[in-house]
Amino acid sequence: MQNKIKVIITILAILVISVSCGPKSATDPRQENDNETTDKESISVVEIGNGYNGTVYYGNQSYTGEITQQKIEELWKLFVANKTIYETSSYTTVTGQFKDDANYYEDNWENGTSPRTVFKRCMVCTYNGKNYIAGIYWDNKTGVGMLIRYRLIITDEEGAEQSWYGGGSDENIIPDEKTSDWVKYWWPLGYLKLQ
């Protein structure tokens, strides 16, 4: 009987050691994964200073030359002015539109008479290997319990509005190049038809 108990204890010990020393489960919350944030989710800000020569993308368009704050805001405003925003890439359901002030007017927000999301400024952000113009917006409407009201929006070459939230909840402190708390939405906020 004692030999059977020793064998059982030995087998259990081997199982415990092999499980504890083996690879961690993908669902183990203690597992550290350096690639947890993929390139498709992360952004980094490009410091343009008083002038920066390079290429920036916005939708399926690009600009190459001297990149200044004034230039990226001019390009962004021209790009989004009077564009319709669709719910999906099938372009069947309209959710709202950018007007020529670059603000976003949602059809279901105050009957589209005042901006749901207000344009504040632009930055250049590296996303998915390219430098994009990113619009910074103050959101007048947020989800239940959500305090962060700034949005960073990049329109990719497919017309999808890739977006992040972050930058705080004080309308008077506009996010800038030092803001680093951006968290990507897992869905595009909308789609623009690109020519």
Coordinates of N, CA, C and O in Angstrom, one line a residue:
M1 N 0.8 -1.2 0.0 CA 0.0 0.0 0.0 C 0.9 1.3 0.0 O 0.6 2.2 -0.7
Q2 N 1.9 1.2 0.8 CA 2.8 2.4 0.9 C 3.5 2.7 -0.5 O 3.7 3.8 -0.8
N3 N 3.8 1.6 -1.2 CA 4.4 1.8 -2.5 C 3.5 2.4 -3.5 O 3.9 3.3 -4.3
K4 N 2.2 2.1 -3.4 CA 1.2 2.7 -4.3 C 1.1 4.2 -4.0 O 0.9 5.0 -4.9
I5 N 1.1 4.5 -2.7 CA 1.0 5.9 -2.3 C 2.2 6.7 -2.8 O 2.1 7.8 -3.3
K6 N 3.4 6.1 -2.7 CA 4.6 6.8 -3.1 C 4.6 7.0 -4.7 O 5.0 8.0 -5.2
V7 N 4.1 6.0 -5.4 CA 3.9 6.1 -6.8 C 3.0 7.2 -7.2 O 3.2 8.0 -8.1
I8 N 1.8 7.3 -6.5 CA 0.8 8.3 -6.8 C 1.4 9.7 -6.5 O 1.2 10.6 -7.2
I9 N 2.1 9.8 -5.3 CA 2.7 11.1 -5.0 C 3.7 11.5 -6.0 O 3.8 12.7 -6.4
T10 N 4.5 10.5 -6.4 CA 5.6 10.8 -7.4 C 4.9 11.3 -8.7 O 5.4 12.3 -9.3
I11 N 3.9 10.6 -9.2 CA 3.2 11.0 -10.4 C 2.6 12.4 -10.3 O 2.7 13.2 -11.2
L12 N 1.9 12.6 -9.2 CA 1.4 14.0 -8.9 C 2.4 15.0 -8.9 O 2.2 16.1 -9.5
A13 N 3.6 14.8 -8.3 CA 4.7 15.7 -8.2 C 5.2 16.0 -9.6 O 5.4 17.2 -10.0
I14 N 5.3 15.0 -10.4 CA 5.8 15.2 -11.8 C 4.8 16.0 -12.6 O 5.2 16.9 -13.4
L15 N 3.5 15.7 -12.5 CA 2.5 16.5 -13.2 C 2.5 18.0 -12.7 O 2.4 18.9 -13.6
V16 N 2.6 18.2 -11.4 CA 2.6 19.6 -10.9 C 3.8 20.3 -11.4 O 3.7 21.5 -11.9
I17 N 5.0 19.7 -11.4 CA 6.2 20.3 -11.9 C 6.1 20.6 -13.4 O 6.5 21.7 -13.9
S18 N 5.6 19.6 -14.2 CA 5.6 19.8 -15.6 C 4.6 20.9 -16.0 O 4.8 21.7 -16.9
V19 N 3.4 21.0 -15.3 CA 2.5 22.0 -15.6 C 3.0 23.4 -15.2 O 2.9 24.4 -15.9
S20 N 3.7 23.5 -14.0 CA 4.1 24.8 -13.6 C 5.4 25.3 -14.4 O 5.6 26.4 -14.5
C21 N 6.1 24.3 -15.0 CA 7.3 24.8 -15.7 C 7.0 24.9 -17.2 O 7.8 25.4 -17.9
G22 N 5.9 24.4 -17.7 CA 5.5 24.4 -19.1 C 5.1 25.8 -19.5 O 5.1 26.8 -18.7
P23 N 4.9 26.0 -20.8 CA 4.5 27.4 -21.3 C 3.2 27.8 -20.6 O 2.3 27.0 -20.4
K24 N 3.1 29.1 -20.4 CA 1.9 29.6 -19.8 C 0.7 29.7 -20.8 O 0.9 29.8 -22.0
S25 N -0.5 29.6 -20.3 CA -1.6 29.6 -21.2 C -1.8 31.0 -21.7 O -1.5 32.0 -21.1
A26 N -2.4 31.1 -22.9 CA -2.6 32.4 -23.6 C -3.6 33.2 -22.8 O -3.7 34.4 -22.9
T27 N -4.4 32.5 -21.9 CA -5.4 33.2 -21.1 C -4.9 33.5 -19.7 O -5.6 34.1 -18.9
D28 N -3.7 33.2 -19.4 CA -3.1 33.5 -18.1 C -2.8 35.0 -18.0 O -2.0 35.5 -18.7
P29 N -3.5 35.6 -17.1 CA -3.4 37.1 -17.0 C -2.0 37.5 -16.5 O -1.6 38.7 -16.6
R30 N -1.2 36.6 -15.9 CA 0.1 36.9 -15.5 C 1.1 36.9 -16.6 O 2.3 37.3 -16.4
Q31 N 0.8 36.3 -17.7 CA 1.7 36.2 -18.8 C 2.0 37.6 -19.4 O 1.2 38.4 -19.7
E32 N 3.3 37.8 -19.4 CA 3.8 39.1 -20.0 C 4.0 38.9 -21.5 O 4.7 38.0 -21.9
N33 N 3.5 39.8 -22.3 CA 3.6 39.7 -23.7 C 4.0 41.0 -24.3 O 3.3 42.0 -24.3
D34 N 5.3 41.1 -24.7 CA 5.8 42.3 -25.2 C 5.1 42.8 -26.5 O 5.1 44.0 -26.8
N35 N 4.4 41.9 -27.2 CA 3.7 42.3 -28.4 C 2.2 42.5 -28.2 O 1.4 42.4 -29.1
E36 N 1.8 42.7 -26.9 CA 0.4 42.9 -26.6 C -0.2 44.0 -27.4 O -1.4 43.9 -27.8
T37 N 0.4 45.1 -27.6 CA -0.1 46.2 -28.5 C 0.6 46.0 -29.8 O 1.8 46.1 -30.0
T38 N -0.2 45.7 -30.8 CA 0.3 45.5 -32.1 C 0.5 46.8 -32.9 O 0.0 47.8 -32.5
D39 N 1.2 46.7 -34.0 CA 1.4 47.9 -34.8 C 0.1 48.5 -35.3 O 0.0 49.7 -35.5
K40 N -0.9 47.6 -35.4 CA -2.2 48.1 -35.9 C -2.9 48.9 -34.8 O -3.9 49.6 -35.1
E41 N -2.5 48.9 -33.6 CA -3.1 49.6 -32.5 C -2.3 50.8 -32.0 O -2.8 51.8 -31.5
S42 N -1.0 50.7 -32.1 CA -0.1 51.7 -31.5 C 0.2 52.9 -32.4 O 0.1 52.8 -33.7
I43 N 0.4 54.0 -31.8 CA 0.8 55.2 -32.6 C 2.0 55.9 -31.8 O 2.1 55.6 -30.7
S44 N 2.7 56.6 -32.6 CA 3.7 57.5 -31.9 C 3.7 58.8 -32.6 O 3.4 58.9 -33.8
V45 N 4.0 59.8 -31.8 CA 3.8 61.2 -32.3 C 5.2 61.6 -32.9 O 6.2 61.4 -32.4
V46 N 5.1 62.3 -34.1 CA 6.3 62.9 -34.8 C 6.4 64.3 -34.4 O 5.4 65.1 -34.6
E47 N 7.5 64.7 -33.8 CA 7.7 66.1 -33.4 C 8.1 66.9 -34.7 O 9.1 66.6 -35.3
I48 N 7.2 67.8 -35.1 CA 7.5 68.6 -36.3 C 8.2 69.9 -36.1 O 8.7 70.5 -37.0
G49 N 8.1 70.4 -34.8 CA 8.8 71.6 -34.5 C 8.4 72.8 -35.4 O 7.2 72.9 -35.7
N50 N 9.3 73.6 -35.8 CA 9.1 74.7 -36.6 C 9.0 74.4 -38.1 O 8.8 75.3 -38.9
G51 N 9.3 73.2 -38.4 CA 9.3 72.8 -39.8 C 10.0 71.4 -39.9 O 11.0 71.2 -39.3
Y52 N 9.4 70.6 -40.7 CA 9.9 69.2 -40.8 C 9.6 68.8 -42.3 O 8.5 69.0 -42.8
N53 N 10.6 68.3 -43.0 CA 10.4 67.9 -44.3 C 10.2 66.4 -44.4 O 10.9 65.6 -43.7
G54 N 9.1 66.0 -45.1 CA 8.8 64.6 -45.2 C 7.4 64.5 -45.9 O 6.9 65.4 -46.6
T55 N 6.9 63.3 -45.7 CA 5.6 63.0 -46.3 C 4.6 62.6 -45.2 O 4.9 61.9 -44.3
V56 N 3.4 63.2 -45.4 CA 2.3 62.8 -44.4 C 1.1 62.3 -45.3 O 0.9 62.7 -46.4
Y57 N 0.4 61.4 -44.7 CA -0.8 60.8 -45.4 C -2.1 61.2 -44.7 O -2.1 61.4 -43.5
Y58 N -3.1 61.3 -45.4 CA -4.5 61.5 -44.9 C -5.5 60.9 -45.9 O -5.6 61.3 -47.0
G59 N -6.1 59.8 -45.5 CA -6.9 59.0 -46.4 C -6.0 58.4 -47.5 O -5.0 57.9 -47.2
N60 N -6.5 58.5 -48.7 CA -5.7 58.0 -49.8 C -4.8 59.1 -50.5 O -4.3 59.0 -51.6
Q61 N -4.6 60.2 -49.8 CA -3.8 61.3 -50.3 C -2.6 61.5 -49.5 O -2.4 60.9 -48.4
S62 N -1.6 62.2 -50.0 CA -0.4 62.5 -49.3 C 0.1 63.8 -49.7 O -0.2 64.4 -50.7
Y63 N 1.0 64.3 -48.8 CA 1.7 65.6 -49.1 C 3.1 65.4 -48.7 O 3.5 64.9 -47.7
T64 N 4.0 65.9 -49.6 CA 5.5 65.9 -49.4 C 6.0 67.3 -49.5 O 5.7 68.0 -50.4
G65 N 6.8 67.6 -48.5 CA 7.3 69.0 -48.4 C 7.6 69.4 -47.0 O 7.7 68.5 -46.1
E66 N 7.6 70.7 -46.7 CA 7.7 71.2 -45.4 C 6.4 71.0 -44.6 O 5.4 71.4 -45.0
I67 N 6.6 70.3 -43.5 CA 5.4 70.0 -42.6 C 5.4 71.0 -41.5 O 6.3 71.0 -40.6
T68 N 4.4 71.8 -41.4 CA 4.3 72.8 -40.3 C 2.9 72.5 -39.7 O 2.0 71.9 -40.2
Q69 N 2.7 73.1 -38.5 CA 1.4 73.0 -37.8 C 0.3 73.6 -38.7 O -0.8 73.0 -38.9
Q70 N 0.6 74.7 -39.3 CA -0.4 75.4 -40.2 C -0.7 74.5 -41.4 O -1.9 74.4 -41.8
K71 N 0.3 73.9 -42.0 CA 0.1 73.1 -43.2 C -0.8 71.8 -42.9 O -1.7 71.5 -43.6
I72 N -0.5 71.1 -41.8 CA -1.2 69.9 -41.5 C -2.7 70.2 -41.2 O -3.6 69.5 -41.5
E73 N -2.9 71.3 -40.5 CA -4.3 71.7 -40.2 C -5.0 72.1 -41.4 O -6.2 71.8 -41.6
E74 N -4.4 72.8 -42.3 CA -5.0 73.2 -43.6 C -5.3 72.0 -44.4 O -6.4 71.8 -45.0
L75 N -4.4 71.0 -44.5 CA -4.7 69.8 -45.3 C -5.8 69.0 -44.7 O -6.7 68.5 -45.4
W76 N -5.8 68.8 -43.3 CA -6.9 68.1 -42.6 C -8.2 68.7 -42.9 O -9.2 68.0 -43.2
K77 N -8.3 70.0 -42.7 CA -9.6 70.7 -42.9 C -10.1 70.6 -44.3 O -11.3 70.4 -44.5
L78 N -9.2 70.7 -45.3 CA -9.7 70.5 -46.7 C -10.1 69.1 -46.9 O -11.1 68.9 -47.7
F79 N -9.4 68.2 -46.3 CA -9.7 66.7 -46.5 C -11.1 66.3 -46.0 O -11.9 65.7 -46.6
V80 N -11.4 66.8 -44.7 CA -12.7 66.3 -44.1 C -13.9 67.2 -44.4 O -15.0 66.8 -44.2
A81 N -13.6 68.4 -44.9 CA -14.7 69.4 -45.2 C -15.9 68.8 -46.0 O -15.7 68.3 -47.0
N82 N -17.0 68.9 -45.4 CA -18.3 68.4 -46.0 C -18.3 67.0 -46.4 O -19.0 66.6 -47.4
K83 N -17.5 66.1 -45.8 CA -17.5 64.7 -46.1 C -18.6 64.0 -45.2 O -18.8 64.3 -44.0
T84 N -19.3 63.1 -45.8 CA -20.3 62.3 -45.2 C -19.6 61.1 -44.5 O -18.6 60.5 -45.0
I85 N -20.1 60.8 -43.3 CA -19.5 59.6 -42.5 C -20.5 58.5 -42.5 O -21.7 58.7 -42.3
Y86 N -20.0 57.3 -42.9 CA -20.9 56.1 -43.0 C -20.5 55.2 -41.8 O -19.4 55.2 -41.3
E87 N -21.5 54.4 -41.4 CA -21.4 53.4 -40.3 C -20.4 52.3 -40.7 O -19.6 51.9 -39.9
T88 N -20.4 51.8 -41.9 CA -19.6 50.7 -42.4 C -19.0 51.0 -43.7 O -19.4 52.0 -44.4
S89 N -18.1 50.2 -44.2 CA -17.5 50.3 -45.5 C -18.4 50.0 -46.6 O -18.0 50.1 -47.8
S90 N -19.6 49.6 -46.4 CA -20.6 49.3 -47.4 C -21.3 50.7 -47.9 O -22.0 50.7 -48.9
Y91 N -21.0 51.7 -47.1 CA -21.5 53.1 -47.4 C -23.0 53.1 -47.6 O -23.5 53.8 -48.5
T92 N -23.8 52.4 -46.8 CA -25.2 52.4 -46.9 C -25.9 53.2 -45.8 O -27.0 53.8 -46.0
T93 N -25.3 53.3 -44.6 CA -26.0 54.0 -43.5 C -25.1 55.2 -43.1 O -24.0 55.1 -42.7
V94 N -25.7 56.4 -43.2 CA -25.0 57.6 -42.9 C -25.2 57.9 -41.4 O -26.3 57.7 -40.8
T95 N -24.1 58.2 -40.7 CA -24.1 58.5 -39.3 C -24.0 60.0 -39.0 O -24.4 60.5 -38.0
G96 N -23.4 60.8 -40.0 CA -23.2 62.2 -39.8 C -22.3 62.7 -40.9 O -22.1 62.1 -41.9
Q97 N -21.7 63.9 -40.6 CA -20.8 64.5 -41.6 C -19.9 65.5 -40.9 O -20.2 66.1 -39.9
F98 N -18.8 65.7 -41.5 CA -17.9 66.8 -41.2 C -18.4 68.0 -42.0 O -18.8 67.9 -43.1
K99 N -18.4 69.2 -41.3 CA -18.8 70.4 -42.1 C -17.5 71.1 -42.4 O -16.4 70.7 -42.1
D100 N -17.6 72.3 -43.1 CA -16.4 72.9 -43.5 C -15.6 73.5 -42.3 O -14.5 74.0 -42.5
D101 N -16.1 73.5 -41.1 CA -15.4 73.9 -39.9 C -14.5 72.7 -39.4 O -13.9 72.9 -38.3
A102 N -14.6 71.6 -40.0 CA -13.9 70.3 -39.6 C -14.5 69.7 -38.4 O -14.0 68.7 -37.9
N103 N -15.6 70.2 -37.8 CA -16.3 69.6 -36.7 C -17.2 68.5 -37.3 O -17.6 68.5 -38.4
Y104 N -17.5 67.5 -36.4 CA -18.3 66.4 -36.8 C -19.7 66.5 -36.2 O -19.9 66.7 -35.0
Y105 N -20.7 66.5 -37.1 CA -22.1 66.6 -36.7 C -22.7 65.2 -36.9 O -22.8 64.7 -38.0
E106 N -23.2 64.6 -35.8 CA -23.8 63.3 -35.9 C -25.3 63.5 -36.0 O -25.9 64.3 -35.3
D107 N -25.9 62.8 -36.9 CA -27.4 62.9 -37.2 C -28.2 62.7 -35.9 O -29.2 63.3 -35.7
N108 N -27.8 61.8 -35.0 CA -28.5 61.5 -33.8 C -28.2 62.4 -32.6 O -28.7 62.1 -31.5
W109 N -27.3 63.3 -32.8 CA -26.9 64.2 -31.7 C -27.5 65.6 -31.9 O -27.2 66.3 -32.9
E110 N -28.5 66.0 -31.1 CA -29.2 67.3 -31.2 C -29.7 67.5 -32.7 O -29.5 68.6 -33.2
N111 N -30.2 66.5 -33.3 CA -30.7 66.5 -34.7 C -29.7 67.1 -35.7 O -30.0 67.7 -36.7
G112 N -28.4 66.9 -35.4 CA -27.4 67.3 -36.3 C -27.2 68.9 -36.4 O -26.5 69.4 -37.3
T113 N -27.7 69.6 -35.4 CA -27.6 71.1 -35.4 C -26.4 71.6 -34.7 O -26.1 72.8 -35.0
S114 N -25.8 70.8 -33.9 CA -24.5 71.3 -33.2 C -23.5 70.2 -33.2 O -23.9 69.0 -33.3
P115 N -22.3 70.5 -33.2 CA -21.2 69.4 -33.3 C -21.2 68.5 -32.2 O -21.2 68.9 -31.0
R116 N -21.2 67.2 -32.5 CA -21.0 66.2 -31.4 C -19.5 66.2 -31.0 O -19.2 66.1 -29.9
T117 N -18.6 66.4 -32.0 CA -17.2 66.3 -31.8 C -16.6 67.6 -32.4 O -16.8 67.8 -33.6
V118 N -15.8 68.3 -31.6 CA -15.3 69.6 -32.0 C -13.8 69.5 -32.4 O -13.0 69.0 -31.5
F119 N -13.4 70.0 -33.5 CA -12.0 70.0 -33.9 C -11.2 70.9 -33.1 O -11.6 72.1 -32.8
K120 N -10.0 70.5 -32.6 CA -9.1 71.3 -31.8 C -7.8 71.6 -32.4 O -7.3 72.7 -32.4
R121 N -7.1 70.6 -33.0 CA -5.8 70.8 -33.6 C -5.4 69.5 -34.3 O -6.2 68.5 -34.3
C122 N -4.3 69.5 -35.0 CA -3.7 68.3 -35.6 C -2.3 68.0 -35.1 O -1.6 68.9 -34.5
M123 N -1.9 66.8 -35.3 CA -0.6 66.3 -35.0 C -0.2 65.4 -36.1 O -1.1 64.9 -36.9
V124 N 1.0 65.0 -36.2 CA 1.5 64.0 -37.1 C 1.8 62.7 -36.3 O 2.6 62.8 -35.3
C125 N 1.2 61.6 -36.6 CA 1.4 60.4 -35.8 C 1.8 59.2 -36.8 O 1.3 59.1 -37.9
T126 N 2.8 58.4 -36.3 CA 3.2 57.3 -37.1 C 2.2 56.1 -36.7 O 2.1 55.8 -35.5
Y127 N 1.5 55.6 -37.7 CA 0.6 54.5 -37.5 C 0.8 53.5 -38.6 O 0.8 53.9 -39.8
N128 N 1.0 52.3 -38.3 CA 1.1 51.2 -39.3 C 2.2 51.5 -40.3 O 2.0 51.3 -41.5
G129 N 3.3 52.1 -39.8 CA 4.4 52.4 -40.7 C 4.4 53.6 -41.5 O 5.3 53.9 -42.3
K130 N 3.4 54.5 -41.4 CA 3.3 55.7 -42.2 C 3.0 56.9 -41.2 O 2.4 56.7 -40.2
N131 N 3.4 58.1 -41.7 CA 3.1 59.3 -40.9 C 1.8 59.9 -41.4 O 1.7 60.3 -42.5
Y132 N 0.8 59.9 -40.5 CA -0.5 60.3 -40.8 C -0.8 61.7 -40.1 O -0.3 61.9 -39.0
I133 N -1.6 62.5 -40.8 CA -2.2 63.6 -40.1 C -3.3 63.1 -39.2 O -4.1 62.4 -39.6
A134 N -3.2 63.5 -37.9 CA -4.2 63.1 -36.9 C -5.0 64.3 -36.4 O -4.3 65.2 -36.0
G135 N -6.3 64.2 -36.5 CA -7.1 65.3 -36.0 C -7.4 65.0 -34.5 O -7.7 63.9 -34.1
I136 N -7.3 66.0 -33.7 CA -7.6 66.0 -32.2 C -9.0 66.6 -32.0 O -9.2 67.7 -32.4
Y137 N -9.9 65.9 -31.4 CA -11.3 66.3 -31.3 C -11.7 66.2 -29.8 O -11.3 65.3 -29.1
W138 N -12.6 67.2 -29.4 CA -13.2 67.2 -28.1 C -14.6 66.6 -28.3 O -15.4 67.1 -29.2
D139 N -15.0 65.6 -27.6 CA -16.2 64.9 -27.8 C -17.3 65.5 -26.8 O -17.1 65.4 -25.6
N140 N -18.3 66.0 -27.3 CA -19.4 66.6 -26.5 C -20.3 65.5 -25.9 O -21.1 65.8 -25.1
K141 N -20.2 64.3 -26.4 CA -21.0 63.2 -25.9 C -20.1 61.9 -25.8 O -19.4 61.6 -26.7
T142 N -20.2 61.3 -24.6 CA -19.4 60.1 -24.4 C -20.3 59.0 -23.9 O -21.4 59.2 -23.6
G143 N -19.7 57.8 -23.8 CA -20.4 56.7 -23.3 C -20.6 56.8 -21.8 O -20.0 57.6 -21.1
V144 N -21.5 56.0 -21.3 CA -21.9 56.0 -19.9 C -20.6 55.8 -19.0 O -19.9 54.8 -19.2
G145 N -20.3 56.7 -18.1 CA -19.2 56.6 -17.2 C -17.8 56.9 -17.8 O -16.8 56.8 -17.1
M146 N -17.8 57.3 -19.0 CA -16.5 57.6 -19.7 C -16.2 59.0 -19.5 O -16.9 59.9 -19.8
L147 N -15.0 59.3 -18.8 CA -14.6 60.7 -18.5 C -13.7 61.2 -19.6 O -13.6 62.5 -19.8
I148 N -12.9 60.4 -20.3 CA -12.0 60.9 -21.3 C -12.8 61.4 -22.5 O -13.6 60.6 -23.0
R149 N -12.5 62.6 -22.9 CA -13.4 63.2 -23.9 C -12.6 63.6 -25.2 O -13.2 64.2 -26.1
Y150 N -11.3 63.4 -25.2 CA -10.6 63.7 -26.4 C -10.5 62.5 -27.3 O -10.4 61.4 -26.8
R151 N -10.5 62.7 -28.6 CA -10.3 61.7 -29.6 C -9.2 62.0 -30.5 O -9.1 63.2 -30.9
L152 N -8.4 61.1 -31.0 CA -7.4 61.3 -32.0 C -7.9 60.4 -33.2 O -8.2 59.2 -33.0
I153 N -8.0 61.0 -34.3 CA -8.6 60.4 -35.5 C -7.6 60.4 -36.7 O -7.1 61.5 -37.0
I154 N -7.3 59.3 -37.2 CA -6.5 59.1 -38.5 C -7.5 58.5 -39.5 O -8.1 57.5 -39.2
T155 N -7.5 59.0 -40.7 CA -8.3 58.3 -41.8 C -7.3 57.6 -42.6 O -6.4 58.2 -43.2
D156 N -7.4 56.2 -42.6 CA -6.4 55.4 -43.4 C -6.8 55.4 -44.9 O -7.7 56.0 -45.3
E157 N -6.0 54.7 -45.7 CA -6.1 54.7 -47.1 C -7.4 54.0 -47.6 O -7.8 54.1 -48.7
E158 N -8.1 53.3 -46.7 CA -9.3 52.7 -47.0 C -10.5 53.6 -46.7 O -11.7 53.2 -46.9
G159 N -10.2 54.7 -46.0 CA -11.3 55.6 -45.6 C -11.8 55.3 -44.2 O -12.8 56.0 -43.8
A160 N -11.2 54.4 -43.5 CA -11.7 54.1 -42.2 C -11.1 55.1 -41.2 O -9.9 55.4 -41.2
E161 N -12.0 55.6 -40.3 CA -11.5 56.5 -39.2 C -11.0 55.6 -38.1 O -11.7 55.2 -37.2
Q162 N -9.7 55.4 -38.1 CA -9.0 54.8 -37.0 C -8.9 55.8 -35.8 O -8.4 56.9 -36.0
S163 N -9.3 55.4 -34.6 CA -9.4 56.3 -33.6 C -8.9 55.8 -32.2 O -8.9 54.6 -32.0
W164 N -8.5 56.8 -31.4 CA -8.0 56.5 -30.1 C -8.6 57.5 -29.1 O -9.0 58.6 -29.5
Y165 N -8.8 57.1 -27.8 CA -9.2 58.0 -26.8 C -8.1 58.2 -25.8 O -7.2 57.4 -25.7
G166 N -8.1 59.4 -25.2 CA -7.0 59.8 -24.3 C -7.0 61.3 -24.1 O -7.9 62.0 -24.5
G167 N -5.9 61.7 -23.6 CA -5.7 63.2 -23.5 C -6.4 63.9 -22.4 O -6.3 65.1 -22.3
G168 N -7.1 63.2 -21.6 CA -7.7 63.8 -20.4 C -9.2 64.3 -20.6 O -9.8 64.1 -21.7
S169 N -9.7 64.9 -19.6 CA -11.1 65.3 -19.6 C -11.3 66.8 -19.3 O -12.4 67.2 -19.0
D170 N -10.2 67.6 -19.5 CA -10.3 69.0 -19.3 C -10.3 69.7 -20.7 O -9.3 69.6 -21.4
E171 N -11.4 70.3 -21.1 CA -11.5 70.9 -22.4 C -10.4 72.0 -22.7 O -10.0 72.2 -23.8
N172 N -9.9 72.6 -21.6 CA -9.0 73.6 -21.7 C -7.5 73.2 -21.8 O -6.6 74.0 -22.1
I173 N -7.3 71.9 -21.6 CA -5.9 71.3 -21.8 C -6.0 70.4 -23.0 O -6.3 69.2 -22.9
I174 N -5.6 71.0 -24.2 CA -5.7 70.2 -25.4 C -4.4 69.3 -25.5 O -3.3 69.7 -25.3
P175 N -4.7 68.0 -25.9 CA -3.5 67.1 -26.0 C -2.5 67.6 -27.0 O -2.9 68.3 -28.0
D176 N -1.3 67.3 -26.8 CA -0.2 67.8 -27.7 C 0.8 66.6 -27.9 O 0.5 65.5 -27.6
E177 N 2.0 66.9 -28.4 CA 2.9 65.9 -28.8 C 3.5 65.1 -27.6 O 4.0 64.1 -27.7
K178 N 3.3 65.7 -26.4 CA 3.7 65.0 -25.1 C 2.7 64.0 -24.6 O 2.9 63.3 -23.7
T179 N 1.5 64.1 -25.1 CA 0.4 63.2 -24.6 C 0.7 61.8 -25.1 O 0.9 61.5 -26.2
S180 N 0.6 60.9 -24.1 CA 1.0 59.5 -24.5 C 0.0 58.4 -24.0 O 0.3 57.3 -24.1
D181 N -1.2 58.9 -23.5 CA -2.1 57.9 -23.0 C -3.2 57.5 -24.0 O -4.3 57.0 -23.6
W182 N -2.9 57.5 -25.3 CA -3.9 57.1 -26.3 C -4.2 55.6 -26.3 O -3.2 54.8 -26.3
V183 N -5.4 55.3 -26.3 CA -5.9 53.9 -26.3 C -6.8 53.7 -27.5 O -7.8 54.4 -27.7
K184 N -6.5 52.7 -28.4 CA -7.2 52.5 -29.6 C -8.6 51.9 -29.4 O -8.7 51.0 -28.6
Y185 N -9.6 52.5 -30.1 CA -10.9 51.8 -30.2 C -10.7 50.6 -31.1 O -9.9 50.6 -32.0
W186 N -11.4 49.5 -30.8 CA -11.2 48.3 -31.5 C -12.0 48.3 -32.8 O -11.9 47.4 -33.6
W187 N -12.8 49.3 -33.0 CA -13.6 49.5 -34.3 C -13.3 50.8 -34.8 O -13.1 51.8 -34.1
P188 N -13.5 51.0 -36.2 CA -13.4 52.3 -36.7 C -14.6 53.2 -36.3 O -15.7 52.6 -36.2
L189 N -14.4 54.5 -36.1 CA -15.5 55.3 -35.7 C -16.5 55.5 -36.9 O -17.7 55.9 -36.7
G190 N -16.0 55.4 -38.1 CA -16.8 55.6 -39.3 C -16.0 55.4 -40.5 O -14.8 55.1 -40.5
Y191 N -16.6 55.6 -41.7 CA -15.9 55.5 -43.0 C -16.2 56.6 -43.9 O -17.4 57.1 -43.9
L192 N -15.2 57.1 -44.6 CA -15.4 58.2 -45.6 C -15.2 57.6 -47.0 O -14.3 56.7 -47.1
K193 N -16.0 58.0 -47.9 CA -15.8 57.6 -49.3 C -14.7 58.4 -49.8 O -14.7 59.6 -49.8
L194 N -13.7 57.7 -50.4 CA -12.5 58.4 -50.9 C -12.6 58.3 -52.5 O -13.0 57.3 -53.0
Q195 N -12.2 59.4 -53.1 CA -12.1 59.4 -54.6 C -10.8 59.0 -55.1 O -9.8 59.2 -54.5

